[in-house]
Amino acid sequence: MGRGDLTDAEWERLRPFLPVSNGRCGRWRDHRQVIDGILHRVRTGVQWRDLPKRFGPWKTVYERHRLWSADGTGERLLQQVQAAADSAGEIDWDISVDSTIIRAHQHAAGARTDPPPARRSKGVEEMEPPGRDAVAESRRPPGGGGAGCEGLGRSRGGFTSKLHLSADGRCRPLSLVVTPGQRADCTQFKPVLEKIRVPRRGLGRPRKKPDSLAADRAYSNGPIREYLRRRGIRHTIPEKTDSQAARLRKGARGGRPPGFDEDRYKKRNTVERAINRLKQSRAVATRYDKRGYVFLGTATAAAVAIWLRT
């Protein structure tokens, strides 16, 4: 076993949820070898063609990563690892939300402007993940139509993407969303929360609602607070200075100030530490993937490794 490869215990946690083939479309290379190759590339940021030979043909590893990023297998693995932790009571549901800028390498530019091909290809229709608890829904991969549709844009950092995420109280990512670098944080607050889907082991719907939430001033606006109140989620978000001044100018008509728990807000550093953990993977800290859905799959693979090893 090489540095960064799956241990036997980690492999046994993933193996039941991986796609299986009925054998009519040829034999697939061993999943464990391929996953080790994907994790090696995510951790080191090496070019796919330069993968060590112990992982098999580089194109096999890349195509498996691209396929699993497109059909939701990566997200399904993340959800199942989260489900195992939740059933053991190991998830701290006092979550935090934030985003981080990802500098895009020049190799991330140049994706085709036409939409990517349909998700299913030769032999893929024969593969079905086992188990009744699958949650991630298969979908056509997004993209096509230029850099903006691939989650690439221009911000003060230059050619960038932005990774929006939620993290539990133990600094582990719960959900991930990729947008262009100039996209405002508040616009992705609802997609990030609605992507939290932790399946139950046994009967019951997936858990989507946290116990409480903390976020910085970038998420301080009326629609977000109304959305949280409607879902019954306790939250700690500081009020913006201009919003506070406008409320005070209105006097009694301005209403009461929003509640703010200073001690709870101190725990917001958990999402910053989760971002630091993700960026320990060089292929996440710098984006090399041209397609947005492939880069999301790269970040998801890094998140799966974090959940397996903490």
Short mmCIF file of C-alpha atoms in Angstrom, two decimals:
data_model
loop_
_atom_site.label_atom_id
_atom_site.label_comp_id
_atom_site.label_asym_id
_atom_site.label_seq_id
_atom_site.Cartn_x
_atom_site.Cartn_y
_atom_site.Cartn_z
CA MET A 1 0.00 0.00 0.00
CA GLY A 2 1.41 3.36 -1.04
CA ARG A 3 1.22 6.67 0.76
CA GLY A 4 -2.34 8.01 0.63
CA ASP A 5 -3.88 4.72 -0.58
CA LEU A 6 -7.01 3.28 0.99
CA THR A 7 -6.49 1.04 4.00
CA ASP A 8 -8.39 -2.24 4.21
CA ALA A 9 -10.86 -0.71 6.68
CA GLU A 10 -11.48 2.33 4.45
CA TRP A 11 -11.96 0.12 1.40
CA GLU A 12 -14.53 -2.02 3.19
CA ARG A 13 -16.53 1.14 4.01
CA LEU A 14 -16.68 2.12 0.31
CA ARG A 15 -16.91 -1.25 -1.42
CA PRO A 16 -20.64 -1.99 -0.84
CA PHE A 17 -21.70 1.26 -2.54
CA LEU A 18 -19.60 1.09 -5.69
CA PRO A 19 -21.17 0.31 -9.10
CA VAL A 20 -21.10 -3.29 -10.25
CA SER A 21 -21.26 -4.70 -13.76
CA ASN A 22 -23.10 -7.78 -14.98
CA GLY A 23 -20.04 -8.72 -17.04
CA ARG A 24 -21.67 -8.49 -20.46
CA CYS A 25 -19.73 -5.35 -21.41
CA GLY A 26 -16.26 -6.51 -20.47
CA ARG A 27 -14.37 -6.58 -17.22
CA TRP A 28 -13.76 -3.39 -15.30
CA ARG A 29 -10.37 -2.74 -13.73
CA ASP A 30 -10.35 -3.23 -9.96
CA HIS A 31 -12.20 -0.37 -8.27
CA ARG A 32 -9.76 -0.18 -5.38
CA GLN A 33 -6.77 0.32 -7.69
CA VAL A 34 -8.65 3.01 -9.63
CA ILE A 35 -9.78 4.85 -6.47
CA ASP A 36 -6.21 4.83 -5.17
CA GLY A 37 -5.17 6.42 -8.48
CA ILE A 38 -7.90 9.08 -8.19
CA LEU A 39 -6.90 9.91 -4.62
CA HIS A 40 -3.24 10.10 -5.60
CA ARG A 41 -4.02 12.62 -8.33
CA VAL A 42 -6.33 14.63 -6.05
CA ARG A 43 -3.69 14.75 -3.32
CA THR A 44 -0.68 15.57 -5.50
CA GLY A 45 -2.23 17.49 -8.41
CA VAL A 46 -0.12 15.47 -10.86
CA GLN A 47 -1.17 15.37 -14.51
CA TRP A 48 -3.28 12.33 -15.36
CA ARG A 49 -0.69 11.10 -17.85
CA ASP A 50 1.96 11.10 -15.13
CA LEU A 51 0.14 8.77 -12.74
CA PRO A 52 2.44 5.98 -11.44
CA LYS A 53 2.03 2.72 -13.31
CA ARG A 54 0.92 0.87 -10.18
CA PHE A 55 -2.52 2.46 -10.67
CA GLY A 56 -2.93 0.99 -14.13
CA PRO A 57 -3.56 2.90 -17.38
CA TRP A 58 -3.95 6.62 -16.65
CA LYS A 59 -6.85 6.95 -19.06
CA THR A 60 -8.80 4.26 -17.22
CA VAL A 61 -8.40 6.17 -13.95
CA TYR A 62 -9.37 9.47 -15.57
CA GLU A 63 -12.41 8.06 -17.37
CA ARG A 64 -13.67 6.40 -14.19
CA HIS A 65 -13.26 9.70 -12.31
CA ARG A 66 -15.04 11.62 -15.06
CA LEU A 67 -17.87 9.09 -15.23
CA TRP A 68 -18.41 9.00 -11.46
CA SER A 69 -18.35 12.80 -11.36
CA ALA A 70 -21.06 12.92 -14.04
CA ASP A 71 -23.44 10.23 -12.82
CA GLY A 72 -23.47 11.13 -9.12
CA THR A 73 -21.45 8.15 -7.86
CA GLY A 74 -18.95 10.42 -6.09
CA GLU A 75 -21.69 12.31 -4.26
CA ARG A 76 -23.40 9.02 -3.40
CA LEU A 77 -20.21 7.70 -1.81
CA LEU A 78 -19.87 10.90 0.22
CA GLN A 79 -23.46 10.60 1.43
CA GLN A 80 -23.04 6.96 2.43
CA VAL A 81 -19.86 7.70 4.40
CA GLN A 82 -21.77 10.52 6.12
CA ALA A 83 -24.66 8.14 6.82
CA ALA A 84 -22.33 5.70 8.59
CA ALA A 85 -20.98 8.53 10.75
CA ASP A 86 -24.49 9.80 11.51
CA SER A 87 -25.74 6.37 12.55
CA ALA A 88 -22.85 6.21 15.02
CA GLY A 89 -23.69 9.68 16.37
CA GLU A 90 -20.41 11.13 15.09
CA ILE A 91 -21.81 14.16 13.20
CA ASP A 92 -22.01 17.48 15.01
CA TRP A 93 -25.07 19.11 13.43
CA ASP A 94 -24.10 22.64 14.53
CA ILE A 95 -22.91 23.49 11.02
CA SER A 96 -21.24 26.49 9.39
CA VAL A 97 -21.37 27.82 5.82
CA ASP A 98 -18.72 29.69 3.85
CA SER A 99 -16.90 29.78 0.51
CA THR A 100 -13.34 29.90 -0.75
CA ILE A 101 -11.67 31.11 -3.93
CA ILE A 102 -9.90 28.46 -6.04
CA ARG A 103 -7.27 29.79 -8.41
CA ALA A 104 -7.70 28.19 -11.83
CA HIS A 105 -4.62 27.03 -13.70
CA GLN A 106 -4.33 27.96 -17.36
CA HIS A 107 -4.97 24.29 -18.19
CA ALA A 108 -8.50 24.69 -16.78
CA ALA A 109 -9.40 26.95 -19.71
CA GLY A 110 -10.41 25.76 -23.15
CA ALA A 111 -13.34 23.42 -22.51
CA ARG A 112 -15.59 22.89 -25.49
CA THR A 113 -18.48 25.29 -25.77
CA ASP A 114 -20.97 22.58 -26.75
CA PRO A 115 -22.72 20.70 -23.91
CA PRO A 116 -20.95 17.51 -22.74
CA PRO A 117 -22.23 14.18 -24.09
CA ALA A 118 -25.05 12.35 -22.41
CA ARG A 119 -24.14 10.69 -19.11
CA ARG A 120 -24.58 7.09 -20.24
CA SER A 121 -22.12 5.51 -22.61
CA LYS A 122 -21.23 1.98 -23.69
CA GLY A 123 -21.57 -0.38 -20.79
CA VAL A 124 -22.61 2.26 -18.28
CA GLU A 125 -26.28 1.31 -18.39
CA GLU A 126 -25.32 -2.07 -16.96
CA MET A 127 -23.89 -0.52 -13.80
CA GLU A 128 -26.17 0.10 -10.83
CA PRO A 129 -25.00 0.96 -7.31
CA PRO A 130 -26.29 -1.64 -4.86
CA GLY A 131 -28.32 -0.75 -1.83
CA ARG A 132 -31.64 0.93 -1.19
CA ASP A 133 -30.17 3.95 0.52
CA ALA A 134 -28.80 5.67 -2.58
CA VAL A 135 -29.73 9.35 -2.50
CA ALA A 136 -27.71 11.29 -5.06
CA GLU A 137 -29.81 11.61 -8.20
CA SER A 138 -28.29 10.88 -11.59
CA ARG A 139 -28.34 13.82 -13.96
CA ARG A 140 -26.82 15.14 -17.13
CA PRO A 141 -23.53 16.86 -16.25
CA PRO A 142 -23.73 20.66 -16.42
CA GLY A 143 -21.48 22.73 -18.62
CA GLY A 144 -20.98 23.87 -22.17
CA GLY A 145 -21.43 27.36 -23.48
CA GLY A 146 -18.22 28.96 -22.21
CA ALA A 147 -16.18 29.41 -19.06
CA GLY A 148 -19.08 30.71 -16.97
CA CYS A 149 -21.03 27.50 -17.46
CA GLU A 150 -17.98 25.53 -16.29
CA GLY A 151 -17.71 27.40 -12.97
CA LEU A 152 -14.87 29.66 -14.18
CA GLY A 153 -14.86 33.44 -13.87
CA ARG A 154 -12.92 36.55 -13.02
CA SER A 155 -12.55 37.86 -9.49
CA ARG A 156 -9.99 40.00 -7.72
CA GLY A 157 -7.86 36.86 -7.61
CA GLY A 158 -7.89 36.58 -11.40
CA PHE A 159 -9.05 33.48 -13.26
CA THR A 160 -10.88 31.63 -10.50
CA SER A 161 -13.64 29.34 -9.35
CA LYS A 162 -15.43 29.53 -6.03
CA LEU A 163 -16.18 26.53 -3.83
CA HIS A 164 -19.20 27.01 -1.55
CA LEU A 165 -19.60 24.49 1.26
CA SER A 166 -21.19 23.61 4.56
CA ALA A 167 -19.23 21.82 7.30
CA ASP A 168 -20.23 20.01 10.44
CA GLY A 169 -18.86 20.87 13.88
CA ARG A 170 -15.94 18.47 13.36
CA CYS A 171 -14.56 20.31 10.31
CA ARG A 172 -15.85 17.90 7.65
CA PRO A 173 -17.63 19.01 4.44
CA LEU A 174 -21.32 18.18 4.26
CA SER A 175 -22.13 19.69 0.84
CA LEU A 176 -20.22 21.35 -2.00
CA VAL A 177 -21.20 23.72 -4.83
CA VAL A 178 -18.90 25.14 -7.54
CA THR A 179 -19.51 28.54 -9.20
CA PRO A 180 -17.47 31.16 -11.07
CA GLY A 181 -15.11 33.12 -8.83
CA GLN A 182 -17.08 36.38 -8.94
CA ARG A 183 -20.37 34.81 -7.75
CA ALA A 184 -21.63 36.31 -4.47
CA ASP A 185 -21.74 33.98 -1.46
CA CYS A 186 -25.35 34.77 -0.55
CA THR A 187 -26.66 33.58 -3.94
CA GLN A 188 -25.50 30.02 -3.22
CA PHE A 189 -26.65 29.78 0.40
CA LYS A 190 -29.87 27.95 -0.41
CA PRO A 191 -28.27 25.47 -2.92
CA VAL A 192 -25.57 24.61 -0.37
CA LEU A 193 -28.12 23.88 2.39
CA GLU A 194 -30.46 21.95 0.10
CA LYS A 195 -27.59 19.73 -0.99
CA ILE A 196 -27.21 18.37 2.55
CA ARG A 197 -28.76 14.89 2.33
CA VAL A 198 -27.51 12.31 4.83
CA PRO A 199 -29.31 8.96 4.36
CA ARG A 200 -30.67 7.03 7.33
CA ARG A 201 -29.43 3.53 8.04
CA GLY A 202 -32.74 1.71 7.94
CA LEU A 203 -36.13 3.37 7.60
CA GLY A 204 -36.61 7.11 7.35
CA ARG A 205 -35.96 10.00 5.03
CA PRO A 206 -32.49 11.52 4.60
CA ARG A 207 -31.60 14.15 7.16
CA LYS A 208 -31.45 17.63 5.64
CA LYS A 209 -31.94 19.98 8.59
CA PRO A 210 -29.07 20.99 10.91
CA ASP A 211 -29.53 21.82 14.59
CA SER A 212 -28.05 25.30 14.17
CA LEU A 213 -26.09 27.32 11.62
CA ALA A 214 -23.41 30.01 11.71
CA ALA A 215 -22.28 32.21 8.81
CA ASP A 216 -20.45 35.50 8.33
CA ARG A 217 -21.80 38.88 7.22
CA ALA A 218 -21.80 37.88 3.55
CA TYR A 219 -24.98 35.90 4.29
CA SER A 220 -26.71 38.66 6.27
CA ASN A 221 -29.82 39.64 4.30
CA GLY A 222 -33.56 39.37 4.64
CA PRO A 223 -34.25 36.49 2.22
CA ILE A 224 -31.67 34.24 3.90
CA ARG A 225 -32.99 34.95 7.39
CA GLU A 226 -36.55 34.39 6.20
CA TYR A 227 -35.53 31.08 4.59
CA LEU A 228 -33.92 29.90 7.84
CA ARG A 229 -36.92 30.94 9.92
CA ARG A 230 -39.25 29.12 7.53
CA ARG A 231 -37.25 25.92 7.94
CA GLY A 232 -36.97 26.38 11.70
CA ILE A 233 -33.16 26.49 11.73
CA ARG A 234 -31.56 28.41 14.58
CA HIS A 235 -28.86 30.65 13.15
CA THR A 236 -26.14 33.10 14.15
CA ILE A 237 -25.31 35.64 11.45
CA PRO A 238 -23.91 39.07 12.35
CA GLU A 239 -25.78 42.09 11.08
CA LYS A 240 -24.10 44.27 8.47
CA THR A 241 -23.13 47.79 9.56
CA ASP A 242 -25.21 49.50 6.85
CA SER A 243 -28.24 47.33 7.64
CA GLN A 244 -27.91 48.20 11.31
CA ALA A 245 -27.68 51.92 10.52
CA ALA A 246 -30.74 51.74 8.25
CA ARG A 247 -32.73 49.93 10.93
CA LEU A 248 -31.80 52.51 13.56
CA ARG A 249 -32.77 55.39 11.26
CA LYS A 250 -36.27 53.97 11.01
CA GLY A 251 -36.68 54.00 14.76
CA ALA A 252 -39.58 51.87 16.00
CA ARG A 253 -40.47 50.99 12.40
CA GLY A 254 -37.08 49.36 11.93
CA GLY A 255 -37.99 46.43 14.15
CA ARG A 256 -35.84 44.53 16.59
CA PRO A 257 -32.23 43.59 15.83
CA PRO A 258 -31.66 39.97 14.78
CA GLY A 259 -30.49 37.65 17.53
CA PHE A 260 -26.76 37.00 17.74
CA ASP A 261 -25.02 34.41 19.91
CA GLU A 262 -21.39 35.47 20.23
CA ASP A 263 -20.27 32.16 21.76
CA ARG A 264 -21.94 30.16 18.98
CA TYR A 265 -20.36 32.42 16.34
CA LYS A 266 -16.90 31.51 17.62
CA LYS A 267 -17.49 27.97 16.35
CA ARG A 268 -17.74 29.26 12.78
CA ASN A 269 -14.01 28.55 12.42
CA THR A 270 -14.96 24.91 11.80
CA VAL A 271 -15.83 25.70 8.18
CA GLU A 272 -12.53 27.57 7.74
CA ARG A 273 -10.69 24.51 9.03
CA ALA A 274 -12.71 22.28 6.69
CA ILE A 275 -11.58 24.50 3.79
CA ASN A 276 -7.98 24.13 4.94
CA ARG A 277 -8.37 20.35 4.97
CA LEU A 278 -9.79 20.37 1.44
CA LYS A 279 -6.97 22.56 0.19
CA GLN A 280 -4.38 20.13 1.50
CA SER A 281 -5.29 18.35 -1.74
CA ARG A 282 -3.37 20.16 -4.46
CA ALA A 283 -5.92 19.41 -7.18
CA VAL A 284 -8.49 21.25 -5.05
CA ALA A 285 -6.25 24.16 -4.00
CA THR A 286 -5.56 24.82 -7.70
CA ARG A 287 -8.13 23.90 -10.31
CA TYR A 288 -6.76 21.98 -13.30
CA ASP A 289 -10.04 20.41 -14.53
CA LYS A 290 -11.66 22.01 -17.54
CA ARG A 291 -15.17 20.79 -16.81
CA GLY A 292 -17.03 22.13 -13.80
CA TYR A 293 -18.63 18.79 -12.91
CA VAL A 294 -15.22 17.08 -13.01
CA PHE A 295 -13.75 19.65 -10.62
CA LEU A 296 -16.73 19.15 -8.31
CA GLY A 297 -15.96 15.43 -8.44
CA THR A 298 -12.35 16.20 -7.50
CA ALA A 299 -13.46 18.23 -4.47
CA THR A 300 -15.95 15.48 -3.56
CA ALA A 301 -13.20 12.83 -3.67
CA ALA A 302 -11.12 14.97 -1.29
CA ALA A 303 -14.15 15.28 1.02
CA VAL A 304 -14.67 11.49 0.99
CA ALA A 305 -11.04 11.01 2.04
CA ILE A 306 -11.52 13.51 4.89
CA TRP A 307 -14.58 11.65 6.18
CA LEU A 308 -12.85 8.28 5.95
CA ARG A 309 -9.78 9.46 7.85
CA THR A 310 -11.24 11.56 10.67
#
